[in-house]
Each structure stands twice: as C-alpha cells, then as structure tokens.
PDB file of C-alpha atoms in Angstrom:
ATOM      1  CA  MET A   1     -10.339   2.529 -11.712  1.00 65.00           C
ATOM      2  CA  PRO A   2     -13.426   4.506 -12.613  1.00 83.00           C
ATOM      3  CA  ARG A   3     -12.715   8.081 -13.789  1.00 90.00           C
ATOM      4  CA  TYR A   4     -14.395   9.784 -10.762  1.00 91.00           C
ATOM      5  CA  ARG A   5     -12.166   7.760  -8.404  1.00 87.00           C
ATOM      6  CA  GLU A   6      -9.001   8.916 -10.272  1.00 90.00           C
ATOM      7  CA  ILE A   7     -10.209  12.493  -9.943  1.00 93.00           C
ATOM      8  CA  ALA A   8     -11.020  12.078  -6.204  1.00 90.00           C
ATOM      9  CA  GLY A   9      -7.596  10.565  -5.631  1.00 87.00           C
ATOM     10  CA  GLU A  10      -5.853  13.446  -7.391  1.00 92.00           C
ATOM     11  CA  LEU A  11      -7.812  16.041  -5.350  1.00 93.00           C
ATOM     12  CA  GLN A  12      -7.111  14.044  -2.252  1.00 88.00           C
ATOM     13  CA  ARG A  13      -3.313  14.222  -2.957  1.00 88.00           C
ATOM     14  CA  GLU A  14      -3.445  17.920  -3.621  1.00 92.00           C
ATOM     15  CA  ILE A  15      -5.312  18.575  -0.326  1.00 91.00           C
ATOM     16  CA  ARG A  16      -2.823  16.428   1.563  1.00 86.00           C
ATOM     17  CA  SER A  17       0.101  18.301  -0.051  1.00 89.00           C
ATOM     18  CA  GLY A  18      -1.224  21.620   1.037  1.00 91.00           C
ATOM     19  CA  GLU A  19      -2.027  22.860  -2.470  1.00 93.00           C
ATOM     20  CA  TYR A  20      -5.521  23.549  -1.066  1.00 93.00           C
ATOM     21  CA  PRO A  21      -4.989  24.270   2.607  1.00 92.00           C
ATOM     22  CA  ILE A  22      -7.622  23.933   5.330  1.00 89.00           C
ATOM     23  CA  GLY A  23     -10.127  26.720   4.949  1.00 88.00           C
ATOM     24  CA  SER A  24      -9.602  27.269   1.226  1.00 92.00           C
ATOM     25  CA  LEU A  25     -12.086  26.585  -1.634  1.00 94.00           C
ATOM     26  CA  LEU A  26     -11.654  23.936  -4.284  1.00 95.00           C
ATOM     27  CA  PRO A  27     -12.236  25.162  -7.826  1.00 95.00           C
ATOM     28  CA  ILE A  28     -15.841  25.259  -8.875  1.00 94.00           C
ATOM     29  CA  GLU A  29     -17.426  22.366 -10.802  1.00 94.00           C
ATOM     30  CA  ALA A  30     -17.086  24.108 -14.092  1.00 94.00           C
ATOM     31  CA  GLN A  31     -13.302  24.512 -13.556  1.00 95.00           C
ATOM     32  CA  LEU A  32     -12.890  20.925 -12.504  1.00 96.00           C
ATOM     33  CA  MET A  33     -14.789  19.810 -15.574  1.00 96.00           C
ATOM     34  CA  GLU A  34     -12.503  21.674 -17.846  1.00 96.00           C
ATOM     35  CA  ARG A  35      -9.339  20.662 -16.012  1.00 95.00           C
ATOM     36  CA  PHE A  36     -10.153  16.894 -15.975  1.00 96.00           C
ATOM     37  CA  ALA A  37     -12.163  16.847 -19.205  1.00 95.00           C
ATOM     38  CA  ALA A  38     -14.965  15.156 -17.302  1.00 94.00           C
ATOM     39  CA  SER A  39     -18.738  15.479 -17.073  1.00 95.00           C
ATOM     40  CA  ARG A  40     -20.508  17.321 -14.355  1.00 94.00           C
ATOM     41  CA  GLN A  41     -21.782  13.954 -13.004  1.00 94.00           C
ATOM     42  CA  THR A  42     -18.275  12.583 -12.788  1.00 94.00           C
ATOM     43  CA  ILE A  43     -16.987  15.669 -10.964  1.00 94.00           C
ATOM     44  CA  ARG A  44     -19.832  15.577  -8.554  1.00 93.00           C
ATOM     45  CA  GLU A  45     -19.223  11.905  -7.834  1.00 92.00           C
ATOM     46  CA  ALA A  46     -15.547  12.711  -7.097  1.00 92.00           C
ATOM     47  CA  LEU A  47     -16.503  15.454  -4.795  1.00 93.00           C
ATOM     48  CA  ARG A  48     -18.907  13.205  -2.999  1.00 89.00           C
ATOM     49  CA  ILE A  49     -16.198  10.729  -2.294  1.00 84.00           C
ATOM     50  CA  ILE A  50     -13.809  13.316  -0.656  1.00 87.00           C
ATOM     51  CA  SER A  51     -16.670  14.842   1.105  1.00 86.00           C
ATOM     52  CA  GLU A  52     -17.471  11.414   2.732  1.00 77.00           C
ATOM     53  CA  GLN A  53     -13.843  11.105   3.518  1.00 76.00           C
ATOM     54  CA  GLY A  54     -14.144  14.228   5.692  1.00 78.00           C
ATOM     55  CA  LEU A  55     -11.919  16.262   3.608  1.00 86.00           C
ATOM     56  CA  ILE A  56     -14.416  18.924   2.388  1.00 88.00           C
ATOM     57  CA  VAL A  57     -17.878  20.177   3.145  1.00 88.00           C
ATOM     58  CA  ARG A  58     -20.007  21.479   0.269  1.00 86.00           C
ATOM     59  CA  ARG A  59     -22.029  24.593   0.980  1.00 85.00           C
ATOM     60  CA  PRO A  60     -24.622  25.887  -1.541  1.00 83.00           C
ATOM     61  CA  GLY A  61     -23.597  29.337  -2.862  1.00 84.00           C
ATOM     62  CA  ILE A  62     -20.156  28.961  -1.514  1.00 86.00           C
ATOM     63  CA  GLY A  63     -18.548  25.893  -2.895  1.00 90.00           C
ATOM     64  CA  SER A  64     -16.364  23.013  -1.600  1.00 93.00           C
ATOM     65  CA  ILE A  65     -14.505  24.071   1.543  1.00 91.00           C
ATOM     66  CA  VAL A  66     -11.402  22.059   2.682  1.00 91.00           C
ATOM     67  CA  ILE A  67     -11.801  21.101   6.370  1.00 85.00           C
ATOM     68  CA  SER A  68      -8.994  18.442   6.850  1.00 82.00           C
ATOM     69  CA  SER A  69      -5.958  17.406   5.154  1.00 80.00           C
ATOM     70  CA  GLU A  70      -6.303  13.770   6.180  1.00 70.00           C
ATOM     71  CA  PRO A  71      -9.469  11.634   6.276  1.00 63.00           C
ATOM     72  CA  PRO A  72     -10.643  11.170   9.924  1.00 55.00           C
ATOM     73  CA  THR A  73     -11.960   7.778   8.889  1.00 48.00           C
ATOM     74  CA  LEU A  74     -10.521   6.003   5.873  1.00 48.00           C
ATOM     75  CA  PHE A  75     -13.789   4.336   4.789  1.00 47.00           C
ATOM     76  CA  THR A  76     -17.423   4.703   5.876  1.00 46.00           C
ATOM     77  CA  HIS A  77     -19.852   2.002   5.167  1.00 46.00           C
ATOM     78  CA  SER A  78     -23.446   3.297   5.258  1.00 43.00           C
ATOM     79  CA  ILE A  79     -26.339   0.847   5.808  1.00 41.00           C
ATOM     80  CA  ASP A  80     -29.965   1.918   5.143  1.00 44.00           C
ATOM     81  CA  SER A  81     -31.709  -1.449   4.636  1.00 45.00           C
ATOM     82  CA  ALA A  82     -31.735  -4.675   6.659  1.00 47.00           C
ATOM     83  CA  SER A  83     -30.248  -6.707   3.782  1.00 50.00           C
ATOM     84  CA  GLU A  84     -27.171  -4.548   3.390  1.00 50.00           C
ATOM     85  CA  TRP A  85     -25.625  -5.469   6.635  1.00 48.00           C
ATOM     86  CA  LEU A  86     -25.023  -9.029   5.331  1.00 50.00           C
ATOM     87  CA  ARG A  87     -22.353  -7.667   2.966  1.00 53.00           C
ATOM     88  CA  TYR A  88     -19.661  -5.095   2.640  1.00 61.00           C
ATOM     89  CA  SER A  89     -19.842  -2.167   0.312  1.00 60.00           C
ATOM     90  CA  ASN A  90     -19.412  -2.776  -3.464  1.00 64.00           C
ATOM     91  CA  GLU A  91     -16.702  -0.147  -3.308  1.00 70.00           C
ATOM     92  CA  THR A  92     -14.274  -2.660  -1.596  1.00 81.00           C
ATOM     93  CA  TYR A  93     -12.627  -5.851  -2.886  1.00 86.00           C
ATOM     94  CA  ARG A  94     -10.619  -8.666  -1.360  1.00 89.00           C
ATOM     95  CA  GLU A  95      -7.045  -9.759  -2.187  1.00 91.00           C
ATOM     96  CA  VAL A  96      -6.707 -13.430  -1.204  1.00 93.00           C
ATOM     97  CA  ILE A  97      -3.502 -14.123   0.727  1.00 94.00           C
ATOM     98  CA  ALA A  98      -3.913 -17.880   1.708  1.00 94.00           C
ATOM     99  CA  THR A  99      -6.348 -20.798   1.831  1.00 95.00           C
ATOM    100  CA  LYS A 100      -6.278 -23.959   3.833  1.00 96.00           C
ATOM    101  CA  GLU A 101      -8.409 -26.536   5.605  1.00 96.00           C
ATOM    102  CA  ILE A 102      -8.544 -26.350   9.346  1.00 95.00           C
ATOM    103  CA  THR A 103     -10.012 -28.017  12.350  1.00 95.00           C
ATOM    104  CA  ALA A 104     -11.625 -25.578  14.868  1.00 92.00           C
ATOM    105  CA  ASP A 105      -9.800 -25.517  18.183  1.00 92.00           C
ATOM    106  CA  PHE A 106     -11.487 -24.122  21.262  1.00 88.00           C
ATOM    107  CA  HIS A 107     -10.469 -20.501  20.497  1.00 88.00           C
ATOM    108  CA  ILE A 108     -11.806 -20.655  16.933  1.00 90.00           C
ATOM    109  CA  ALA A 109     -14.960 -22.504  18.049  1.00 90.00           C
ATOM    110  CA  ALA A 110     -15.685 -19.722  20.616  1.00 88.00           C
ATOM    111  CA  LEU A 111     -15.092 -17.015  17.917  1.00 86.00           C
ATOM    112  CA  LEU A 112     -17.276 -18.653  15.391  1.00 88.00           C
ATOM    113  CA  LYS A 113     -19.741 -20.069  17.932  1.00 87.00           C
ATOM    114  CA  CYS A 114     -19.494 -23.630  16.469  1.00 86.00           C
ATOM    115  CA  GLU A 115     -18.579 -26.936  18.065  1.00 87.00           C
ATOM    116  CA  PRO A 116     -14.895 -27.704  18.620  1.00 88.00           C
ATOM    117  CA  LYS A 117     -13.163 -30.013  16.071  1.00 91.00           C
ATOM    118  CA  LYS A 118     -15.509 -28.921  13.278  1.00 92.00           C
ATOM    119  CA  ARG A 119     -13.818 -28.879   9.857  1.00 95.00           C
ATOM    120  CA  TRP A 120     -13.623 -25.573   7.938  1.00 97.00           C
ATOM    121  CA  PHE A 121     -12.073 -24.275   4.749  1.00 96.00           C
ATOM    122  CA  LEU A 122     -10.384 -20.947   5.532  1.00 96.00           C
ATOM    123  CA  ILE A 123      -9.884 -18.127   3.083  1.00 96.00           C
ATOM    124  CA  GLU A 124      -7.715 -15.241   4.330  1.00 96.00           C
ATOM    125  CA  ALA A 125      -7.606 -11.920   2.464  1.00 94.00           C
ATOM    126  CA  VAL A 126      -6.897  -8.237   2.793  1.00 93.00           C
ATOM    127  CA  ARG A 127      -9.819  -6.091   2.149  1.00 90.00           C
ATOM    128  CA  ARG A 128      -9.136  -3.008   0.117  1.00 86.00           C
ATOM    129  CA  SER A 129     -10.824   0.034  -1.648  1.00 79.00           C
ATOM    130  CA  ASP A 130     -10.093   1.248  -5.103  1.00 67.00           C
ATOM    131  CA  ALA A 131      -9.834   4.719  -3.627  1.00 57.00           C
ATOM    132  CA  PHE A 132      -7.172   4.096  -1.085  1.00 60.00           C
ATOM    133  CA  ALA A 133      -3.670   2.535  -0.838  1.00 63.00           C
ATOM    134  CA  ALA A 134      -3.953   1.506   2.850  1.00 75.00           C
ATOM    135  CA  PRO A 135      -5.728  -1.785   3.505  1.00 84.00           C
ATOM    136  CA  LEU A 136      -9.117  -1.506   5.216  1.00 87.00           C
ATOM    137  CA  GLY A 137      -8.955  -4.775   7.131  1.00 91.00           C
ATOM    138  CA  TRP A 138      -8.135  -8.438   7.287  1.00 94.00           C
ATOM    139  CA  ALA A 139     -10.870 -10.866   6.296  1.00 94.00           C
ATOM    140  CA  GLN A 140     -11.160 -14.478   7.262  1.00 96.00           C
ATOM    141  CA  PHE A 141     -13.896 -16.604   5.622  1.00 95.00           C
ATOM    142  CA  TYR A 142     -14.679 -19.966   7.242  1.00 96.00           C
ATOM    143  CA  VAL A 143     -16.852 -22.053   4.911  1.00 95.00           C
ATOM    144  CA  LEU A 144     -17.827 -25.766   4.973  1.00 95.00           C
ATOM    145  CA  PRO A 145     -15.196 -27.798   3.052  1.00 95.00           C
ATOM    146  CA  LYS A 146     -17.776 -28.683   0.420  1.00 95.00           C
ATOM    147  CA  PHE A 147     -18.015 -25.127  -0.611  1.00 95.00           C
ATOM    148  CA  ALA A 148     -14.161 -24.561  -0.961  1.00 94.00           C
ATOM    149  CA  SER A 149     -14.332 -24.162  -4.737  1.00 94.00           C
ATOM    150  CA  VAL A 150     -15.866 -20.744  -4.420  1.00 93.00           C
ATOM    151  CA  VAL A 151     -12.330 -19.365  -4.113  1.00 91.00           C
ATOM    152  CA  ASP A 152     -11.775 -20.352  -7.752  1.00 92.00           C
ATOM    153  CA  ARG A 153     -14.614 -18.197  -9.120  1.00 88.00           C
ATOM    154  CA  ARG A 154     -13.674 -15.241 -11.261  1.00 87.00           C
ATOM    155  CA  ASP A 155     -15.726 -12.885  -9.237  1.00 86.00           C
ATOM    156  CA  HIS A 156     -14.422 -14.159  -5.901  1.00 86.00           C
ATOM    157  CA  GLY A 157     -12.593 -10.942  -4.803  1.00 84.00           C
ATOM    158  CA  ARG A 158     -15.675  -8.752  -5.573  1.00 82.00           C
ATOM    159  CA  THR A 159     -18.794 -10.796  -4.596  1.00 86.00           C
ATOM    160  CA  PRO A 160     -19.641 -11.718  -1.034  1.00 86.00           C
ATOM    161  CA  VAL A 161     -18.696 -15.314  -0.238  1.00 90.00           C
ATOM    162  CA  HIS A 162     -22.158 -16.227   1.097  1.00 87.00           C
ATOM    163  CA  GLU A 163     -23.669 -14.954  -2.313  1.00 87.00           C
ATOM    164  CA  GLN A 164     -21.185 -17.069  -4.173  1.00 91.00           C
ATOM    165  CA  ILE A 165     -22.133 -20.185  -2.177  1.00 92.00           C
ATOM    166  CA  ALA A 166     -25.708 -19.431  -2.836  1.00 88.00           C
ATOM    167  CA  ARG A 167     -25.230 -19.092  -6.553  1.00 89.00           C
ATOM    168  CA  THR A 168     -22.807 -21.967  -7.003  1.00 91.00           C
ATOM    169  CA  PHE A 169     -24.421 -24.558  -4.632  1.00 92.00           C
ATOM    170  CA  GLY A 170     -28.030 -23.338  -4.242  1.00 90.00           C
ATOM    171  CA  GLN A 171     -27.399 -22.845  -0.518  1.00 89.00           C
ATOM    172  CA  VAL A 172     -30.286 -20.863   1.184  1.00 87.00           C
ATOM    173  CA  ILE A 173     -29.651 -18.467   4.019  1.00 86.00           C
ATOM    174  CA  GLU A 174     -32.367 -18.994   6.539  1.00 87.00           C
ATOM    175  CA  HIS A 175     -30.969 -16.489   8.949  1.00 86.00           C
ATOM    176  CA  ALA A 176     -27.815 -14.495   9.775  1.00 86.00           C
ATOM    177  CA  GLN A 177     -26.124 -12.803  12.632  1.00 88.00           C
ATOM    178  CA  LEU A 178     -23.947  -9.701  12.931  1.00 86.00           C
ATOM    179  CA  GLU A 179     -21.622  -9.276  15.945  1.00 88.00           C
ATOM    180  CA  VAL A 180     -19.426  -6.183  16.331  1.00 88.00           C
ATOM    181  CA  LEU A 181     -16.722  -5.993  18.920  1.00 89.00           C
ATOM    182  CA  ALA A 182     -13.707  -4.099  19.941  1.00 90.00           C
ATOM    183  CA  ARG A 183     -10.402  -5.966  20.564  1.00 90.00           C
ATOM    184  CA  GLY A 184      -6.604  -5.654  20.425  1.00 93.00           C
ATOM    185  CA  MET A 185      -5.168  -6.133  16.931  1.00 94.00           C
ATOM    186  CA  PRO A 186      -4.046  -9.798  16.664  1.00 93.00           C
ATOM    187  CA  ALA A 187      -0.201  -9.957  16.247  1.00 94.00           C
ATOM    188  CA  ASP A 188      -0.387 -12.457  13.357  1.00 93.00           C
ATOM    189  CA  ILE A 189      -2.290 -10.082  11.119  1.00 93.00           C
ATOM    190  CA  ALA A 190      -0.905  -6.708  12.233  1.00 93.00           C
ATOM    191  CA  PRO A 191       1.917  -6.728   9.632  1.00 92.00           C
ATOM    192  CA  TYR A 192      -0.556  -7.227   6.757  1.00 91.00           C
ATOM    193  CA  LEU A 193      -2.403  -4.033   7.809  1.00 89.00           C
ATOM    194  CA  GLY A 194       0.511  -1.869   8.778  1.00 87.00           C
ATOM    195  CA  ALA A 195      -0.814  -1.824  12.356  1.00 88.00           C
ATOM    196  CA  GLU A 196       0.736  -2.344  15.774  1.00 91.00           C
ATOM    197  CA  PRO A 197      -0.017  -5.515  17.592  1.00 92.00           C
ATOM    198  CA  GLU A 198      -2.658  -5.040  20.341  1.00 93.00           C
ATOM    199  CA  SER A 199      -3.644  -1.600  18.901  1.00 92.00           C
ATOM    200  CA  PRO A 200      -7.304  -0.712  18.898  1.00 91.00           C
ATOM    201  CA  SER A 201      -9.273  -2.550  16.202  1.00 93.00           C
ATOM    202  CA  LEU A 202     -12.988  -3.142  15.232  1.00 90.00           C
ATOM    203  CA  THR A 203     -14.023  -6.697  14.330  1.00 92.00           C
ATOM    204  CA  MET A 204     -17.208  -7.558  12.366  1.00 89.00           C
ATOM    205  CA  ILE A 205     -18.363 -11.183  12.616  1.00 91.00           C
ATOM    206  CA  ARG A 206     -21.135 -12.375  10.255  1.00 90.00           C
ATOM    207  CA  ARG A 207     -22.613 -15.867  10.657  1.00 92.00           C
ATOM    208  CA  TYR A 208     -24.782 -17.496   7.943  1.00 91.00           C
ATOM    209  CA  PHE A 209     -27.205 -20.387   8.811  1.00 91.00           C
ATOM    210  CA  GLY A 210     -28.918 -22.624   6.272  1.00 89.00           C
ATOM    211  CA  ARG A 211     -31.590 -25.305   6.587  1.00 85.00           C
ATOM    212  CA  ASN A 212     -31.915 -27.103   9.941  1.00 83.00           C
ATOM    213  CA  ASP A 213     -30.068 -24.131  11.410  1.00 84.00           C
ATOM    214  CA  GLU A 214     -26.750 -25.301   9.975  1.00 89.00           C
ATOM    215  CA  LEU A 215     -23.879 -22.880  10.354  1.00 92.00           C
ATOM    216  CA  PHE A 216     -22.318 -23.012   6.856  1.00 94.00           C
ATOM    217  CA  ALA A 217     -20.238 -19.848   6.655  1.00 94.00           C
ATOM    218  CA  VAL A 218     -18.670 -17.235   9.000  1.00 94.00           C
ATOM    219  CA  THR A 219     -16.719 -14.073   8.070  1.00 93.00           C
ATOM    220  CA  VAL A 220     -14.420 -12.388  10.522  1.00 94.00           C
ATOM    221  CA  THR A 221     -13.030  -9.010   9.370  1.00 92.00           C
ATOM    222  CA  THR A 222     -10.678  -6.960  11.594  1.00 94.00           C
ATOM    223  CA  HIS A 223     -10.219  -3.228  10.888  1.00 92.00           C
ATOM    224  CA  PRO A 224      -7.396  -1.070  12.404  1.00 90.00           C
ATOM    225  CA  GLU A 225      -8.419   2.017  14.290  1.00 86.00           C
ATOM    226  CA  GLY A 226      -9.548   4.843  11.932  1.00 80.00           C
ATOM    227  CA  ARG A 227      -9.744   2.698   8.822  1.00 78.00           C
ATOM    228  CA  TYR A 228     -13.538   1.815   8.801  1.00 76.00           C
ATOM    229  CA  THR A 229     -16.815   3.199  10.159  1.00 74.00           C
ATOM    230  CA  TYR A 230     -20.124   1.306  10.116  1.00 69.00           C
ATOM    231  CA  VAL A 231     -23.130   3.566   9.952  1.00 69.00           C
ATOM    232  CA  MET A 232     -26.758   2.141  10.252  1.00 63.00           C
ATOM    233  CA  ASP A 233     -29.561   4.489   9.224  1.00 63.00           C
ATOM    234  CA  MET A 234     -33.074   2.983   9.889  1.00 57.00           C
ATOM    235  CA  ARG A 235     -36.235   4.855   9.479  1.00 57.00           C
ATOM    236  CA  ARG A 236     -39.681   4.143  10.909  1.00 55.00           C
ATOM    237  CA  ALA A 237     -42.083   2.880   8.291  1.00 49.00           C
ATOM    238  CA  LEU A 238     -45.098   5.116   7.911  1.00 47.00           C
ATOM    239  CA  LYS A 239     -48.452   3.240   8.340  1.00 48.00           C
ATOM    240  CA  SER A 240     -51.069   3.552   5.573  1.00 47.00           C
ATOM    241  CA  ASN A 241     -54.298   5.339   6.373  1.00 50.00           C
ATOM    242  CA  ALA A 242     -56.162   2.775   4.375  1.00 45.00           C
TER     243      ALA A 242
END
C-alpha cells in the first residue's frame, strides 16, 4: 500500500475513535510530516483522501477541520472526460471469487441486452479499494468464451477487462453503453458485501461492442447503499476565435 494511503488510514482510524472529535483541527502539515517521517506531498495526498471521504474540510489559514467521524460515502468516483466512464478508478481492484461458462437465460439476456441462449464466460469478483476494508461492490464480467483466458493475466485484478481483451486479442471497441439503475440488493451476492438482501443498491452496467455491432463484453457491478458515488463533471468546450 502506498505510504500516503497508510497515513490516510491511520488518520481515518483516529478520527473514528474520537481522538480528533468533530469540530477539532488536525495537526498542521509540518507536524504530520514530522510524525510520519513523510514528505509534504505525501501528507497532502493523505489529507486529500480523507477530505474526499467527507471526514475533513481544508480551510486556508485555518487548517483541516474534522466534520464527520464516518465517511458519508465510502468511495467517490469522479469522471471528467468521456473516456473515463468506460472504466473504474485505478484506486480500486478486483478479487476474483469464481469463473464459469454459462448460457444466458431470459433474465440474464434482459440484463445484458443480448439474445437468450448466448454463451458467455462469467467472471465474478469483489471490487475493493486499497484504502478501505469494506468491499465497494460485486462485479460480474460477461465475456465471449474465446476471451476467457484474460482471467489468467497477471494484471487481471487491476486492469479493466475490456482493456485486457483489447491488448490480448486486438479487439476493437466500436462503441459502448453505460446504464445506471437502482435496485434491491440480490440475495445471492449480499453476503459477499455484508449487505442485507433487497436493501438499496446502485448497479452500473457497461456494454462493449466491437465490429459489426457485436456485443463482446458486459460488466455488471452492484454497490450497496453508501459505498460508491459516481460523479460526472463535464465542461463546455470554448470555441476558438480563429
């Protein structure tokens, strides 16, 4: 784990335990640098993490003020370019739980928007972050059986599956879809996430199409309530005066 994440985790634990109560100030950067024997950049990155978690706010001339003892949202994924919505943050990784070949029944076909009885290779995994113990979500990757060997790649848990398919097989993504929906937590995956069946959850479905509009991969990731926030920040491009 990177040093700044270790420091962020330690500060998070101290805030949760009440060592730094709500309304109090964290030590200044110089004090944290001395305590953790770390550079200013490392300390600032650690403070950025716990600020994004909603535990502190940083005020110029005042310092880092504790505003919550628990993160309102476990993980925030900020998107500021069109390409980034195709993938999850590099700050997360996947822990593979199971793999198998399946045939899409009518329920799966409706979810993936494919024809019934289509063959898929299914990879099931828990998505985690280096900074948190609690899992962020349950990920299901449906890929064409001819791409099943991507699960054996050394970088499988860190690299998006569609990128692995592109690198290994030369598969081109002609277009992709992102669908976001709210649903009850499926009972079969709730135990892996420490969630109650049918409790509120957020599901992200990404579909990847290749040549001739062939659907070659679909990812379905389900997040328990309060574990994941998806933020898109798009800006209008300024026109040139030329």
